[in-house]
mmCIF file of C-alpha atoms and ligand atoms in Angstrom:
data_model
loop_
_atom_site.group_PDB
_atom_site.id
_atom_site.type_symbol
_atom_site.label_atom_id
_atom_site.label_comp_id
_atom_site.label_asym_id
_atom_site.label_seq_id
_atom_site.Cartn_x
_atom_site.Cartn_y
_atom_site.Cartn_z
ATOM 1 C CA UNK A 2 179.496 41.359 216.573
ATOM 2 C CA UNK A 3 177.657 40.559 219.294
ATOM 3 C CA UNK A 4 178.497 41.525 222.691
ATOM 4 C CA UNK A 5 179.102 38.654 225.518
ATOM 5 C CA UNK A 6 177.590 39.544 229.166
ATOM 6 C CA UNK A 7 179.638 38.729 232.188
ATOM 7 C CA UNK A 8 177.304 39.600 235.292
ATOM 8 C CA UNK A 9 179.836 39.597 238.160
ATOM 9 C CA UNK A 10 178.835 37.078 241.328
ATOM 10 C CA UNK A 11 180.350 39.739 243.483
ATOM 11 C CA UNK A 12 176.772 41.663 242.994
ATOM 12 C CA UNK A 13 174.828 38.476 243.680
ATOM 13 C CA UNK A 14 172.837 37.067 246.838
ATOM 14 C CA UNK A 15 175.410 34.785 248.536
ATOM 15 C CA UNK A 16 172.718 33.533 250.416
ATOM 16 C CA UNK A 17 171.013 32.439 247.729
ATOM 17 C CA UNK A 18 173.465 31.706 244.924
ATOM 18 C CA UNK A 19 172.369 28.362 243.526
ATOM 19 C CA UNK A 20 169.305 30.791 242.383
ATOM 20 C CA UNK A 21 171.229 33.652 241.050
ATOM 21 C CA UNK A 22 173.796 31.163 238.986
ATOM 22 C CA UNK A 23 170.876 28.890 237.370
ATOM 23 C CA UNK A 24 169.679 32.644 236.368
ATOM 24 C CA UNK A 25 172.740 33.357 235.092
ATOM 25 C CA UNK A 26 172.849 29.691 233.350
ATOM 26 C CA UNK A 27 169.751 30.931 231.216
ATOM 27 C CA UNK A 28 170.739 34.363 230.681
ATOM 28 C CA UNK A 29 174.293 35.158 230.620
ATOM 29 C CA UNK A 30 177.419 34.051 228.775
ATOM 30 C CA UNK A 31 179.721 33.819 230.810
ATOM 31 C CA UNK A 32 179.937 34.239 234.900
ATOM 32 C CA UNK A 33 182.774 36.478 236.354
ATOM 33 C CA UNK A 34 184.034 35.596 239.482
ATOM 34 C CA UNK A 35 186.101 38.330 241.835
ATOM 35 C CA UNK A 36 188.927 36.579 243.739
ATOM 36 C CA UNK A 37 190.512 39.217 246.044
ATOM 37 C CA UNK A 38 192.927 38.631 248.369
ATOM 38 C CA UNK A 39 192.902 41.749 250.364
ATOM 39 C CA UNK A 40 196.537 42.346 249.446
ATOM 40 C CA UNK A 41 196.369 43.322 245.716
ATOM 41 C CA UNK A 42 193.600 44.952 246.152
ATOM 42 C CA UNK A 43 191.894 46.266 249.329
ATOM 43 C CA UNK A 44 188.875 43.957 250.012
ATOM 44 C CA UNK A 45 188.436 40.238 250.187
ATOM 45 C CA UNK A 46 185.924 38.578 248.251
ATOM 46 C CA UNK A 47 185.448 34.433 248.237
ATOM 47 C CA UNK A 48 187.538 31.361 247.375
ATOM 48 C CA UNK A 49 187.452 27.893 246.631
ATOM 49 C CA UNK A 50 185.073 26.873 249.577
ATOM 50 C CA UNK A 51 182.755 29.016 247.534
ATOM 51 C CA UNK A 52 184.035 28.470 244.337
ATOM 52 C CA UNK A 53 184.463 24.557 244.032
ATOM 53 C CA UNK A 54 180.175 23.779 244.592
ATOM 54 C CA UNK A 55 179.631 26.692 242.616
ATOM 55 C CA UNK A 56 181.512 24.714 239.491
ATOM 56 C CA UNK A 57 179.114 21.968 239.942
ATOM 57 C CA UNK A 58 176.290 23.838 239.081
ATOM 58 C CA UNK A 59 177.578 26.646 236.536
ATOM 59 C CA UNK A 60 176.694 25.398 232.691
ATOM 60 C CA UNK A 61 177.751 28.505 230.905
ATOM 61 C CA UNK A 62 181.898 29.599 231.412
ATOM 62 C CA UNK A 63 183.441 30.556 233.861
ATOM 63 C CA UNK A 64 185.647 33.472 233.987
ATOM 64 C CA UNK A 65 187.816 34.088 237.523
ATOM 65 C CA UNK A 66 189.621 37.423 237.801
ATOM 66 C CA UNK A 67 192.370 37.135 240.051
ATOM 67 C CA UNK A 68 192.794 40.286 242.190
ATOM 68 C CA UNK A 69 195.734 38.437 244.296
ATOM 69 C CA UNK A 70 199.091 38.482 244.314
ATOM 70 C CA UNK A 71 200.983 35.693 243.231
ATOM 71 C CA UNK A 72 197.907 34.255 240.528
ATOM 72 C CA UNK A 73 200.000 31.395 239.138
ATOM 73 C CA UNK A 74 199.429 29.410 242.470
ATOM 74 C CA UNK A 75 196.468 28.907 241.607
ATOM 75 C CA UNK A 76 195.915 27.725 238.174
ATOM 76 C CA UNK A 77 196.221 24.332 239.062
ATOM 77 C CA UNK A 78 192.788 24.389 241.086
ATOM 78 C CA UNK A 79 190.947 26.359 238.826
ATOM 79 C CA UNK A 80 191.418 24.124 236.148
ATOM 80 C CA UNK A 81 190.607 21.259 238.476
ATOM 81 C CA UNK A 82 186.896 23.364 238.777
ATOM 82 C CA UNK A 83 186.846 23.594 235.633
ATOM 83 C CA UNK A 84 187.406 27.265 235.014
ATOM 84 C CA UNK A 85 188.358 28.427 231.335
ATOM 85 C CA UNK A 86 188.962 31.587 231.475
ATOM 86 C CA UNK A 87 191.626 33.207 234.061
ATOM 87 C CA UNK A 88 192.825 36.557 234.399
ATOM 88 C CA UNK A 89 195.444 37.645 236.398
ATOM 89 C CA UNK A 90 196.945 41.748 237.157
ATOM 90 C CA UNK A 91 199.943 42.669 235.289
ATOM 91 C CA UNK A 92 200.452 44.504 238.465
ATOM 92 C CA UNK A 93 201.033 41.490 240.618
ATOM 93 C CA UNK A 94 202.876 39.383 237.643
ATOM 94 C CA UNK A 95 205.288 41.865 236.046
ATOM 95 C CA UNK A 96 207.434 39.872 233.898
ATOM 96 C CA UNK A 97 206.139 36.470 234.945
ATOM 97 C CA UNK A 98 203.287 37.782 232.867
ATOM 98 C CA UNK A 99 204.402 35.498 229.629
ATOM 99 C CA UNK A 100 205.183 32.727 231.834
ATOM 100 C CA UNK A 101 201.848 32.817 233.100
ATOM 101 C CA UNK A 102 200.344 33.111 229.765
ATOM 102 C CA UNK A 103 201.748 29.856 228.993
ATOM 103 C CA UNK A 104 201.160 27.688 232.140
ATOM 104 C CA UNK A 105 197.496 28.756 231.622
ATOM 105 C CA UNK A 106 197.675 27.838 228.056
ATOM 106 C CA UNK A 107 199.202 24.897 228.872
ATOM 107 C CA UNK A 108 195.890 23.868 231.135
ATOM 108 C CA UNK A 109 193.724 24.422 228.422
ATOM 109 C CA UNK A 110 192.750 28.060 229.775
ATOM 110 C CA UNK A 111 192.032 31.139 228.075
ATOM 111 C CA UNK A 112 194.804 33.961 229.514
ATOM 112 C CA UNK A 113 193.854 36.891 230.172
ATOM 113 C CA UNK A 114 195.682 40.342 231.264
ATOM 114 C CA UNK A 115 194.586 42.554 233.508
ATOM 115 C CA UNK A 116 195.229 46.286 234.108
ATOM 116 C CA UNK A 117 193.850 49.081 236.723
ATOM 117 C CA UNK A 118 193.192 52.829 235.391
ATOM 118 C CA UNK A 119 196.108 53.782 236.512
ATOM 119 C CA UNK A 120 198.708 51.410 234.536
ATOM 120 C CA UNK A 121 199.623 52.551 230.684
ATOM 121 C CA UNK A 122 197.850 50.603 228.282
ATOM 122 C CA UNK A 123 200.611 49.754 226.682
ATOM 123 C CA UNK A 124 202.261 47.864 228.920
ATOM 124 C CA UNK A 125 199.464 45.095 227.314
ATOM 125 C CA UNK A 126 200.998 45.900 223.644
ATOM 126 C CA UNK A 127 203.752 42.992 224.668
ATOM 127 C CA UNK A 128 201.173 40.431 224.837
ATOM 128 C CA UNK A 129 198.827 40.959 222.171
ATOM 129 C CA UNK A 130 199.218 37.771 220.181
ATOM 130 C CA UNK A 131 200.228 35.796 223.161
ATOM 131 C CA UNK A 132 197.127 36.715 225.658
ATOM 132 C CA UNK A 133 193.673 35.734 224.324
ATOM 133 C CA UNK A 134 191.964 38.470 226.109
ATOM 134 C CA UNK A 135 192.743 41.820 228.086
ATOM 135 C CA UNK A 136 191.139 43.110 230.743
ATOM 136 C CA UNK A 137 190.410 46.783 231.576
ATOM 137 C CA UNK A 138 189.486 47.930 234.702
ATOM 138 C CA UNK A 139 187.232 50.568 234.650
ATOM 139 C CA UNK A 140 187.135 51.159 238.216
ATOM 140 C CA UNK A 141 190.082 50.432 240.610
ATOM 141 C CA UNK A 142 189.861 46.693 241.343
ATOM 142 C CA UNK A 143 188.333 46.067 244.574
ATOM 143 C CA UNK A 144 184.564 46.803 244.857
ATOM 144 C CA UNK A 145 181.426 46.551 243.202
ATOM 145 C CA UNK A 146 179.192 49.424 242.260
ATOM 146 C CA UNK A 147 182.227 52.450 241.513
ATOM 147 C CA UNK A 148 181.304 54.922 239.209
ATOM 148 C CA UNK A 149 182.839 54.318 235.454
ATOM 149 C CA UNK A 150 185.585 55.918 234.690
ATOM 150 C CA UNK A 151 185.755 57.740 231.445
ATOM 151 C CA UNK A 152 188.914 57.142 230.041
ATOM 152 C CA UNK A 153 188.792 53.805 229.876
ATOM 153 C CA UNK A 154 186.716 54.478 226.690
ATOM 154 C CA UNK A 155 189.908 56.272 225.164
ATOM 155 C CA UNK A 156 192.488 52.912 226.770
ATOM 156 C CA UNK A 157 190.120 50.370 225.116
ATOM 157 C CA UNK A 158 189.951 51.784 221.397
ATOM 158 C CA UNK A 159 193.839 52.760 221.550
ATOM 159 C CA UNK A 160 194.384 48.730 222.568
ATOM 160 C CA UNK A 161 191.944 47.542 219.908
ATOM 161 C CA UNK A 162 193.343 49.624 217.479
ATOM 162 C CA UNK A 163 196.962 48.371 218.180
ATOM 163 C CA UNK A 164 195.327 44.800 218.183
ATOM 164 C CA UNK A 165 193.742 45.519 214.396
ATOM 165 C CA UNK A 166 196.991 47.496 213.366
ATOM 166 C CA UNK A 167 199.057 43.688 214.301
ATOM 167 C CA UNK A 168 196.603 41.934 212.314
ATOM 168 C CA UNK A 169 195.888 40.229 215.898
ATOM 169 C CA UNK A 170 192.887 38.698 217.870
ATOM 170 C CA UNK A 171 191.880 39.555 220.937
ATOM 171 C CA UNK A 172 189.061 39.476 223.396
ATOM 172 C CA UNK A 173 188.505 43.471 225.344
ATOM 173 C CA UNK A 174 187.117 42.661 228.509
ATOM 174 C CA UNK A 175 185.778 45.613 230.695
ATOM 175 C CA UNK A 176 185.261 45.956 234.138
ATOM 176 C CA UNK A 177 183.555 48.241 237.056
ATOM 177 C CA UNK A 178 180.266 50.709 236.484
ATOM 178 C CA UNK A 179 179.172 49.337 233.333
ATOM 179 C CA UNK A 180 175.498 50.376 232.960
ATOM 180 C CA UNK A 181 172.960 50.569 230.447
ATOM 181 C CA UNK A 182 174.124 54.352 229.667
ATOM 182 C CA UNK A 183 177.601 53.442 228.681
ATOM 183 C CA UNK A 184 177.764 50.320 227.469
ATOM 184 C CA UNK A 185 177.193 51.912 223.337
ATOM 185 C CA UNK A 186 180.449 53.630 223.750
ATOM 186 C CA UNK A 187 181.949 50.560 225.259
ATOM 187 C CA UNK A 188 181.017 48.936 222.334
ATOM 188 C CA UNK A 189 182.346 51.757 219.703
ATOM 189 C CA UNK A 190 185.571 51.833 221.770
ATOM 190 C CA UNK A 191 186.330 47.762 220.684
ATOM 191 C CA UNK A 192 185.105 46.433 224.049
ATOM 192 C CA UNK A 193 183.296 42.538 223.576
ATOM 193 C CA UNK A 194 183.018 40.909 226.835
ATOM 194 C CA UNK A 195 181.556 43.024 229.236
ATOM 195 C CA UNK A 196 181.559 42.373 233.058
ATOM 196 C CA UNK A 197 178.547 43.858 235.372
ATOM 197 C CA UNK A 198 177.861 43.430 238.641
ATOM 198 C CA UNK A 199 175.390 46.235 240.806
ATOM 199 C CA UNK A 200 173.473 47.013 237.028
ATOM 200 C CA UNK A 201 172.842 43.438 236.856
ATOM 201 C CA UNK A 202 171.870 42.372 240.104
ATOM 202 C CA UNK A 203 170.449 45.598 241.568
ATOM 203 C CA UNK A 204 167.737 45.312 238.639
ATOM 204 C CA UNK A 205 164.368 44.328 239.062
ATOM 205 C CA UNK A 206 164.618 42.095 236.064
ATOM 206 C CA UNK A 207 168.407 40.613 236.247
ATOM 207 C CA UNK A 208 167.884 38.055 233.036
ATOM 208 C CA UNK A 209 165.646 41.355 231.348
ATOM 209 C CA UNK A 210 168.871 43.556 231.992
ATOM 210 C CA UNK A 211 171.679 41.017 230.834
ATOM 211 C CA UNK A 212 169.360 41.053 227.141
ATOM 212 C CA UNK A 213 169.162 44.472 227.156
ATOM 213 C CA UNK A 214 172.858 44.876 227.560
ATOM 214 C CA UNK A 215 173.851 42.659 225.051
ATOM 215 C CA UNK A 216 171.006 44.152 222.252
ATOM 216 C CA UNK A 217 172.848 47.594 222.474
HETATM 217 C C1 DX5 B 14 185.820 45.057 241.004
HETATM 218 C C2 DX5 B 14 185.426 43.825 240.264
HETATM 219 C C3 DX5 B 14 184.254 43.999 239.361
HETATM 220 C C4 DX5 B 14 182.996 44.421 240.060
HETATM 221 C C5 DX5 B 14 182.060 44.999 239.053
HETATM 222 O O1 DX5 B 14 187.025 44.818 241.649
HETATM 223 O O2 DX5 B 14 186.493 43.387 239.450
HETATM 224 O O3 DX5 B 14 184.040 42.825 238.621
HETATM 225 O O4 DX5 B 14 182.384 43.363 240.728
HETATM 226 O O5 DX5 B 14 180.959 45.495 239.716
HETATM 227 P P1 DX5 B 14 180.081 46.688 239.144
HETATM 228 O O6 DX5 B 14 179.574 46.266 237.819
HETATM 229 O O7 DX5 B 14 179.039 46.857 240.183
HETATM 230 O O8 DX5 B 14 181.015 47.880 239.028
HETATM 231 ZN ZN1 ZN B 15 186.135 41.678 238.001
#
């Protein structure tokens, strides 16, 4: 299968986005969109004042990564943009995490898990079947262009293999220092949607790079 590409708008010119999303319209698969809160995580990215114009113009999926605490507040108003994909940090939902699941669900959206590096991986094993994707951070949520960490290679294939051993079906999102010189292991590991932000943006040929990552 195919990898997806999810350049991350957090890389992007913000004062130039229109340009960078109809790129990304062409090119990509989906767009990832970093919403920090500066509580969850230690930086604070953009919100809806950015995020509701942005909707009018995006053609290809959206895909908004809560890094806040307290997600479910707002699921309401990323559905209104039309957002339909929405992860959220087990980290800041804890045993709401079901709950969440299913008020996305019932909006229409595809739920997604997150986890940082530093939370067991099988703290997701509860919601495989339930979740339609799972996150893995990479990098500690927060900021663009970290360096990859390399055990996430070892957390992804031990969740995809508990996802085959169920019989399940579920979407491995990874996230932080994906570049062209990992991104075949990320791919052996079970990874399929695949979030990049600096290797994407800080190329000369963004659209060139997002083909080239997803021929590995
Ligand atoms: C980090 C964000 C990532 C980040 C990825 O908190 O979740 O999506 O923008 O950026 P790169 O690909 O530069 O590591
Ligand atoms: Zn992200």
């Amino acid at each position: 299968m195919q990898l997806q590409i999810a350049p991350s708008l957090l890389a992007a010119d913000f004062l130039h986005l229109e340009k960078d999303v109809e790129m990304l319209n062409s090119a990509a698969d989906v767009i990832h969109l970093d919403i920090m809160d500066g509580t969850l995580v230690p930086n604070i990215s953009f919100g809806f004042s950015v995020l509701d114009p942005l909707s009018a113009v995006a053609a290809i999926p959206m895909d908004a990564h809560l890094m806040v605490v307290h997600p479910e507040r707002w699921f309401d108003k990323l559905h209104q943009d039309g957002v339909q994909m929405v992860s959220f940090h087990y980290e800041a939902a804890g045993r709401h995490s079901a709950s969440f699941i299913d008020k996305l669900h019932s909006l229409g959206i595809k739920a997604g898990l997150a986890i940082n590096p530093d939370v067991p991986v099988k703290k997701l094993f509860p919601f495989i079947g339930k979740a339609d994707y799972f996150l893995i951070m990479s990098v500690f949520a927060g900021f663009g262009g970290q360096k990859f960490i390399y055990e996430s290679l070892d957390r992804i294939a031990l969740l995809r293999e508990e996802i085959d051993r169920r019989g399940a079906e579920a979407t491995i999102e990874v996230d932080g220092g994906v570049n062209l010189d990992n991104i075949a292991a990320l791919k052996q590991a079970g990874a399929n949607l695949i979030v990049a932000g600096s290797t994407v943006f800080r190329s000369e040929n963004p659209a060139a790079t997002i083909a080239a990552l997803r021929n590995v």
